[in-house]
Every structure is written in C-alpha cells, then in structure tokens.
PDB file of C-alpha atoms and ligand atoms in Angstrom:
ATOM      1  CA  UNK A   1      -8.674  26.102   2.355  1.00  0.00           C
ATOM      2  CA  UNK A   2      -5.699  24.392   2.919  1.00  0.00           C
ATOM      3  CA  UNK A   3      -2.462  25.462   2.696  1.00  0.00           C
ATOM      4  CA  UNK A   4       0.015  25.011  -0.128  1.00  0.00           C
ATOM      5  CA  UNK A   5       2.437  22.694   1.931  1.00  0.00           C
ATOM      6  CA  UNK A   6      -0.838  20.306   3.046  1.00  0.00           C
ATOM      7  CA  UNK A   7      -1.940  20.293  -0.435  1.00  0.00           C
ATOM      8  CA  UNK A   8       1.482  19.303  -2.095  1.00  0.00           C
ATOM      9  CA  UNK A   9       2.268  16.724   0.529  1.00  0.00           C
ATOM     10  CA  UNK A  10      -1.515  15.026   0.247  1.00  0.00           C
ATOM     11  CA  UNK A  11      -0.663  14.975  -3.529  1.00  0.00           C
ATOM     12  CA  UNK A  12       2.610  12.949  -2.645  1.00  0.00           C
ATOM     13  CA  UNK A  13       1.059  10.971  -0.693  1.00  0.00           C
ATOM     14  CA  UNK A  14      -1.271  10.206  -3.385  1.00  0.00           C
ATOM     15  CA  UNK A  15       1.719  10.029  -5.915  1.00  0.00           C
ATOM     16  CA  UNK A  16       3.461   7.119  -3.219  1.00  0.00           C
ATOM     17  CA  UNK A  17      -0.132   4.952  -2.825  1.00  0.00           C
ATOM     18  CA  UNK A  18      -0.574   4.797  -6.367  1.00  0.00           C
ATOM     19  CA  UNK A  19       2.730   3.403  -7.155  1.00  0.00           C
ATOM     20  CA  UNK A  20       2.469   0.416  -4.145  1.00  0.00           C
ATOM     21  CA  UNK A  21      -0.486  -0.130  -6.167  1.00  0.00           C
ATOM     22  CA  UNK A  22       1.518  -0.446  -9.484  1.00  0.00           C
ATOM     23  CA  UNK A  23       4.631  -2.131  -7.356  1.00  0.00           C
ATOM     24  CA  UNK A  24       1.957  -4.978  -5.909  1.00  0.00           C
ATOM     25  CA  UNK A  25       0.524  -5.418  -9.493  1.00  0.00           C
ATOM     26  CA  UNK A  26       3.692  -6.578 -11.296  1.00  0.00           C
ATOM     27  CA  UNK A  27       4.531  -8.366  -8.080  1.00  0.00           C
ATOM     28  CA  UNK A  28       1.351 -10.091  -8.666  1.00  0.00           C
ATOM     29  CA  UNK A  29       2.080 -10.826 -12.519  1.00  0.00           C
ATOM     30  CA  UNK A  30       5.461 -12.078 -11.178  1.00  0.00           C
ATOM     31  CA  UNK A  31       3.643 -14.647  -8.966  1.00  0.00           C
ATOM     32  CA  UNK A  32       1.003 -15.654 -11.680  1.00  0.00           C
ATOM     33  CA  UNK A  33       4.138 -16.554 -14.531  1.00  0.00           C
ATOM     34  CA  UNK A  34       5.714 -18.572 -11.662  1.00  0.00           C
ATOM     35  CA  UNK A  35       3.030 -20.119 -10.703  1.00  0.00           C
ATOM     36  CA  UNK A  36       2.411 -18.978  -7.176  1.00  0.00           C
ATOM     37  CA  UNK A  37      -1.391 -18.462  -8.447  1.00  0.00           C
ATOM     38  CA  UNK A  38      -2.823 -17.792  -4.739  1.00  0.00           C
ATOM     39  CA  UNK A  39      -0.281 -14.949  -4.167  1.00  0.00           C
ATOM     40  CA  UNK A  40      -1.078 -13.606  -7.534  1.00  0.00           C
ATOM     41  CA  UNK A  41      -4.466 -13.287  -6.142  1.00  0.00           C
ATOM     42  CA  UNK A  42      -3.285 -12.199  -2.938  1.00  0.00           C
ATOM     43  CA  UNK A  43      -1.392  -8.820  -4.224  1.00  0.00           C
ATOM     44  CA  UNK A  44      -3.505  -8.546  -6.913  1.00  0.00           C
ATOM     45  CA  UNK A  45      -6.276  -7.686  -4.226  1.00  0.00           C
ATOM     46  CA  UNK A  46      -3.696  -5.840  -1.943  1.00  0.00           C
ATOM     47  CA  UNK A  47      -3.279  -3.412  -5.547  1.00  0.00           C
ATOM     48  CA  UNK A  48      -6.825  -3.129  -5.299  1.00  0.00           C
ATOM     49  CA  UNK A  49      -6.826  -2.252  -1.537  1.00  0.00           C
ATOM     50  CA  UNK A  50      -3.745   0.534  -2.209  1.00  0.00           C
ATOM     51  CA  UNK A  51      -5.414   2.327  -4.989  1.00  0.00           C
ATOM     52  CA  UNK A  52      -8.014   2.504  -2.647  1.00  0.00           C
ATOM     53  CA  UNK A  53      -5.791   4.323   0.054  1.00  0.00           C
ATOM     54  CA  UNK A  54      -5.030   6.550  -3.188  1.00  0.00           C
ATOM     55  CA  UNK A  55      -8.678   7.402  -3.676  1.00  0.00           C
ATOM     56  CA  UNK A  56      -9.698   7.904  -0.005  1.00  0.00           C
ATOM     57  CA  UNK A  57      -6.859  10.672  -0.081  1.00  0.00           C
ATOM     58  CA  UNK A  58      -7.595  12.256  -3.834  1.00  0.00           C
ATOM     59  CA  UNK A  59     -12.132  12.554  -2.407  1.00  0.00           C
ATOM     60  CA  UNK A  60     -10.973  13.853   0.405  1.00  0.00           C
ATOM     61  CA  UNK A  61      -8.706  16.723  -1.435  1.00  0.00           C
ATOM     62  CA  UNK A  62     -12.169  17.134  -3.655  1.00  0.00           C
ATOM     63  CA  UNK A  63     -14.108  17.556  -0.463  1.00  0.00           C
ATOM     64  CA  UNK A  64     -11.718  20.363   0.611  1.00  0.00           C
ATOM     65  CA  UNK A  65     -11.852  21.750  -3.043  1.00  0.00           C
ATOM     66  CA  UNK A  66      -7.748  21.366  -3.145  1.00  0.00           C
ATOM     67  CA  UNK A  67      -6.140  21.305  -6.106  1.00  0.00           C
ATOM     68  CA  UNK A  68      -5.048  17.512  -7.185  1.00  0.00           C
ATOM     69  CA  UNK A  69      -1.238  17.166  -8.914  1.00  0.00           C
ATOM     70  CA  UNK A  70      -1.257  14.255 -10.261  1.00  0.00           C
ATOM     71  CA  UNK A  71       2.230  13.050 -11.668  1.00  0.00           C
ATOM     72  CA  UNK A  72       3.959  10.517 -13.902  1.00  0.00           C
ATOM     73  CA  UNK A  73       4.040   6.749 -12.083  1.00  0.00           C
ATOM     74  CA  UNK A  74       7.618   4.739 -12.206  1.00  0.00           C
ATOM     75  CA  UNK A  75       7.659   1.602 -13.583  1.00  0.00           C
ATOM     76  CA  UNK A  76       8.040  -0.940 -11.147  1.00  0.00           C
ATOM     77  CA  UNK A  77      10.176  -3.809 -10.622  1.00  0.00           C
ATOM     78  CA  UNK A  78       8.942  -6.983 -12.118  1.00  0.00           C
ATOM     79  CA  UNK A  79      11.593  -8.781 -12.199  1.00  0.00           C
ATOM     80  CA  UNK A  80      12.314 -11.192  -8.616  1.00  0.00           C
ATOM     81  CA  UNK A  81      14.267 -14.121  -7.764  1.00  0.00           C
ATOM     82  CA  UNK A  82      11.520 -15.815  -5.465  1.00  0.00           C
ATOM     83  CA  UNK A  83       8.302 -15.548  -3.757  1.00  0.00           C
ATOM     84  CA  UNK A  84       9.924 -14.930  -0.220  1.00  0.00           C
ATOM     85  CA  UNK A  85      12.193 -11.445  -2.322  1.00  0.00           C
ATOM     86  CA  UNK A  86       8.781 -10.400  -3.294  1.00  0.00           C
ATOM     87  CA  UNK A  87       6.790 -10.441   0.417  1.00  0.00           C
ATOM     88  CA  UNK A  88      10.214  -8.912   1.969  1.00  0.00           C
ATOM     89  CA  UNK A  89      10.566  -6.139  -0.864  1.00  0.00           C
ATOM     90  CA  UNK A  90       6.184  -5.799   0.324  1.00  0.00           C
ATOM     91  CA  UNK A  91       7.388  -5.703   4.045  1.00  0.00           C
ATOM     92  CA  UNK A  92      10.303  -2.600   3.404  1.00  0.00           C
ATOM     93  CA  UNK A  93       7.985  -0.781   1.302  1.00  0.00           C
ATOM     94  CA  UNK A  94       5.030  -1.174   3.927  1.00  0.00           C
ATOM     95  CA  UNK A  95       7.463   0.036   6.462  1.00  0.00           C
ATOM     96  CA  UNK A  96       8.924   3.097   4.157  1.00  0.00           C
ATOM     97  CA  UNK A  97       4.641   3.796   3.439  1.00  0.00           C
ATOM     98  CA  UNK A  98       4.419   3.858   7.046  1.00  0.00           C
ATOM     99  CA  UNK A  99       7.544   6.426   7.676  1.00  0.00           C
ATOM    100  CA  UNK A 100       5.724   8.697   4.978  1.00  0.00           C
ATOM    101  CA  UNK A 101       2.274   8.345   6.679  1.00  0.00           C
ATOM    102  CA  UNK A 102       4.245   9.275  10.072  1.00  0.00           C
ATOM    103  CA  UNK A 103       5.887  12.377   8.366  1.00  0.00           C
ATOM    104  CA  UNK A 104       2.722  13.511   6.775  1.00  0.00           C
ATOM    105  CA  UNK A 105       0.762  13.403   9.825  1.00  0.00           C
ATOM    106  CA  UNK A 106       3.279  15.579  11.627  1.00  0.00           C
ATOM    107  CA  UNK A 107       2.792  17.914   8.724  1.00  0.00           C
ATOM    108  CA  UNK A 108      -0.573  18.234   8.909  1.00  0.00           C
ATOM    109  CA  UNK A 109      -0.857  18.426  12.488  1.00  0.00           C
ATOM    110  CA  UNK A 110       1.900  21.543  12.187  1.00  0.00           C
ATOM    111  CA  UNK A 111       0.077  23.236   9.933  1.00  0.00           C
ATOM    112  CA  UNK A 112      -3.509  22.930  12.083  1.00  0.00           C
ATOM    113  CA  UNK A 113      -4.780  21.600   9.052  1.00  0.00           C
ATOM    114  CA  UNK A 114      -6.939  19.219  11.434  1.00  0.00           C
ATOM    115  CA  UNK A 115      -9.596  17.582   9.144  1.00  0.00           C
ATOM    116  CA  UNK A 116      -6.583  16.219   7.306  1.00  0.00           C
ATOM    117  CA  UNK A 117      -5.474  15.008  10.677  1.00  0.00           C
ATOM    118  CA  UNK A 118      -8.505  13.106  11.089  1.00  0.00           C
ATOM    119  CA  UNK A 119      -8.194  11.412   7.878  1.00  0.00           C
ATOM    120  CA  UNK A 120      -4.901  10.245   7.963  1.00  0.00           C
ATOM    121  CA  UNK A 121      -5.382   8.510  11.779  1.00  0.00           C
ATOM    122  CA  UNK A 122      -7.250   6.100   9.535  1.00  0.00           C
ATOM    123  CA  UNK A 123      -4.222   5.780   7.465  1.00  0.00           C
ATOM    124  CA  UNK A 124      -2.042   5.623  10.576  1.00  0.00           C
ATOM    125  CA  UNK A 125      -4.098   2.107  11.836  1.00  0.00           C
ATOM    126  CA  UNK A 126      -4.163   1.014   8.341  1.00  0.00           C
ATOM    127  CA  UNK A 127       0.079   0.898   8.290  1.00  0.00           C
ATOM    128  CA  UNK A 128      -0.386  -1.230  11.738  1.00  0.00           C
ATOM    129  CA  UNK A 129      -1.969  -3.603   9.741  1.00  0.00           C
ATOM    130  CA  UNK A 130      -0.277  -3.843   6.280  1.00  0.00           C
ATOM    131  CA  UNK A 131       2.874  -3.741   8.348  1.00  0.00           C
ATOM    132  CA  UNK A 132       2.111  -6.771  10.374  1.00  0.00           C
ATOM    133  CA  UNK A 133       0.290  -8.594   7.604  1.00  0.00           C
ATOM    134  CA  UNK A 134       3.143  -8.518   5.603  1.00  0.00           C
ATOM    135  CA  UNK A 135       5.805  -9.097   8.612  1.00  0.00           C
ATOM    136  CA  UNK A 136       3.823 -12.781   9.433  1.00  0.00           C
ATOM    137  CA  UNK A 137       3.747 -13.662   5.589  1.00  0.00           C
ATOM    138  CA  UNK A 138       7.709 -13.172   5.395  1.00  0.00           C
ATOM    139  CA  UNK A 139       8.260 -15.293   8.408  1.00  0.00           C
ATOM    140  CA  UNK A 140       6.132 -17.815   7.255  1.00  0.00           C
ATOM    141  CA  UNK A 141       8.529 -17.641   3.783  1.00  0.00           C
ATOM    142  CA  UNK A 142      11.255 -17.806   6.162  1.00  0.00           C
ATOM    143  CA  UNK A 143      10.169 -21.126   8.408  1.00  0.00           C
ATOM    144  CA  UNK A 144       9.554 -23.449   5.115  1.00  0.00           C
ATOM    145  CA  UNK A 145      12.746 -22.195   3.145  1.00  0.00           C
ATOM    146  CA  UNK A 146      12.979 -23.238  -0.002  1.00  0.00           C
ATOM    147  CA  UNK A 147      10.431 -26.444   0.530  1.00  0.00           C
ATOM    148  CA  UNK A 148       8.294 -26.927  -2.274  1.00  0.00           C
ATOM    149  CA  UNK A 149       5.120 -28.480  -0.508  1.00  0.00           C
ATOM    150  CA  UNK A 150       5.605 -25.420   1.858  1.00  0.00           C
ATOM    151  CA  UNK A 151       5.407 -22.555  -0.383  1.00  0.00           C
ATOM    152  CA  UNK A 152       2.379 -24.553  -2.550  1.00  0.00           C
ATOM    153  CA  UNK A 153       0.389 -24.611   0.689  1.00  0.00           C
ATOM    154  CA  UNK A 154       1.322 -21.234   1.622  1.00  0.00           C
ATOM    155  CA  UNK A 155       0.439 -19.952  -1.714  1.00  0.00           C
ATOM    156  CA  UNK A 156      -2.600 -21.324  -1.010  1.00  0.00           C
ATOM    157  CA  UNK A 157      -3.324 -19.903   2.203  1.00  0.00           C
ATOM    158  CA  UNK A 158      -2.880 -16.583  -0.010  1.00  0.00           C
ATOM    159  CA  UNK A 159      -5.197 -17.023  -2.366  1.00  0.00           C
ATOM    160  CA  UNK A 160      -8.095 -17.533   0.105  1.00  0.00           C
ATOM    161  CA  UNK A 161      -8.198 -13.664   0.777  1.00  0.00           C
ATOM    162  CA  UNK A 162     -10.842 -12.339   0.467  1.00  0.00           C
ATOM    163  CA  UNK A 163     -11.828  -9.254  -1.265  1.00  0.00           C
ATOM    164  CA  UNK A 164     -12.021  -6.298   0.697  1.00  0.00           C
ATOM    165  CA  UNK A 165     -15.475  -4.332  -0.035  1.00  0.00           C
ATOM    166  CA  UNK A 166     -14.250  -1.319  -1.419  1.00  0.00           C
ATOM    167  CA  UNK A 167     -16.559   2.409  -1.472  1.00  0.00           C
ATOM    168  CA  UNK A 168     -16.768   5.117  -3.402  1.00  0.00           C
ATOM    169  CA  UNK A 169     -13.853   6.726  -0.697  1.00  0.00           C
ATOM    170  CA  UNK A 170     -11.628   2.983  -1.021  1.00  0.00           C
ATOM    171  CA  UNK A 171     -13.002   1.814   2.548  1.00  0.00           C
ATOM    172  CA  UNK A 172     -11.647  -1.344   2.572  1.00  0.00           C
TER     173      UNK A 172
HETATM  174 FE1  FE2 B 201      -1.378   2.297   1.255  1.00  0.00          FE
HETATM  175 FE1  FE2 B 202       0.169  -0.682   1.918  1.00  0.00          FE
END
C-alpha cells in the first residue's frame, strides 16, 4: 500500500492534469469564436490528450487499490487577447506541469514508493515533449507577428493534428 503522502500527492497530480484539460478546452472555445478553427482543433485534442495523463494516473491509483480524492476544478480563463497569449499562457503552464511532475517524482522516489516511480518516468518524457511542442508553436507566433496570412496558415498547420489513439490507461 502506499503511503499517505504518495497517495495525496498522486491525487494532486490528478487534481493539476484535469484542470490543463479544462484550461486547453476554453482555450480551444476561445480559438473557435475567433476563428482560429485549426487551433480550436489543435487544443481541443491536446484536452483530450491531458485528461488522458489524468486517467493514466487515477488506473494506476486503482491498480494499487489507493484511495482517489477527487476535488472541485477552477474555472479557467477564457478570456485572451490573441492566439500568440493563448500558446504562451500553454507554454508557462507546460513548464509549471513539468516543475510539479519533477517534484512529484522526487516524492515518490523518497518515499521508495517505486512502482509510482516507474509510472511517472513516462510522465517525465511526456513534459519533454509538451514542453517543446508548445515552445516551437510560440516562436512560430512570434516570427509572423501580427500578419494575418501568417497566423491563417499557421492555424492551419494546427488543425492537421492528428488524434492521438487514446487506451483505456490515456496512452496517447
Ligand atoms: Fe499533462
Ligand atoms: Fe500538458
């Protein structure tokens, strides 16, 4: 069994996933009022992918027969000024996500709680990722400015992601 301290900090970290995925989804209703249709898509899909990071931690606290906490979500922002203040606010919360994941790991590692090691070294390459993904969108945003034919074909570039396959543990 786990201890308390693994438990309540899984359950945070379950807590934190579930609200990117609420933060990305009224980024992503942002987008779709103003237009920016393939970015809708884009962190529509990216919701998607972080409730999955929330479900790969809340079967794996079933699997260990720990007790799940699971608390009130904030209402996120939905109001922004442009497209580029939505994939920078993206970018700082994908870096905060990662500080958590960082902290977390250290937890679980000091407590010897080692199968929840294991799990979250997936989460650790997953932050890699997300961070970087996010970091090349931004200086796209950046390098066309304000140019209208710019963002329209970035915003296109966007919506060609595809969707990630997702499995009963949110394997993306
Ligand atoms: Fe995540
Ligand atoms: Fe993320």
């Amino acid at each position: 069994m786990m201890s308390q301290t693994v438990q309540d900090a899984i359950n945070k970290q379950i807590h934190a996933e579930l609200g990117a995925s609420y933060t990305y989804l009224a980024m992503s209703a942002w987008c779709e009022q103003h237009s920016f249709t393939g970015s809708a898509r884009w962190l529509r899909l990216q919701s998607q992918e972080e409730y999955g990071h929330a479900m790969r931690l809340f079967d794996f606290m079933l699997a260990r027969n720990a007790r799940l906490d699971l608390r009130n979500l904030e209402q996120p922002r939905g109001e922004y000024k442009t497209l580029t203040e939505i994939f920078e606010t993206a970018y700082e919360q994908e870096k905060a996500v990662s500080g958590q994941i960082e902290a977390l790991y250290e937890l679980v590692f000091r407590e010897k709680a080692y199968p929840a090691v294991v799990q979250l070294e997936w989460f650790l390459n997953e932050q890699v990722e997300e961070e970087k993904t996010c970091r090349e969108i931004v200086a796209q945003l950046h390098l066309i400015g304000s140019d209208p034919s710019g963002l329209l074909e970035i915003d296109r570039g966007l919506g060609s992601r595809a969707p990630g396959v997702t499995t009963k543990s949110g394997q993306a």
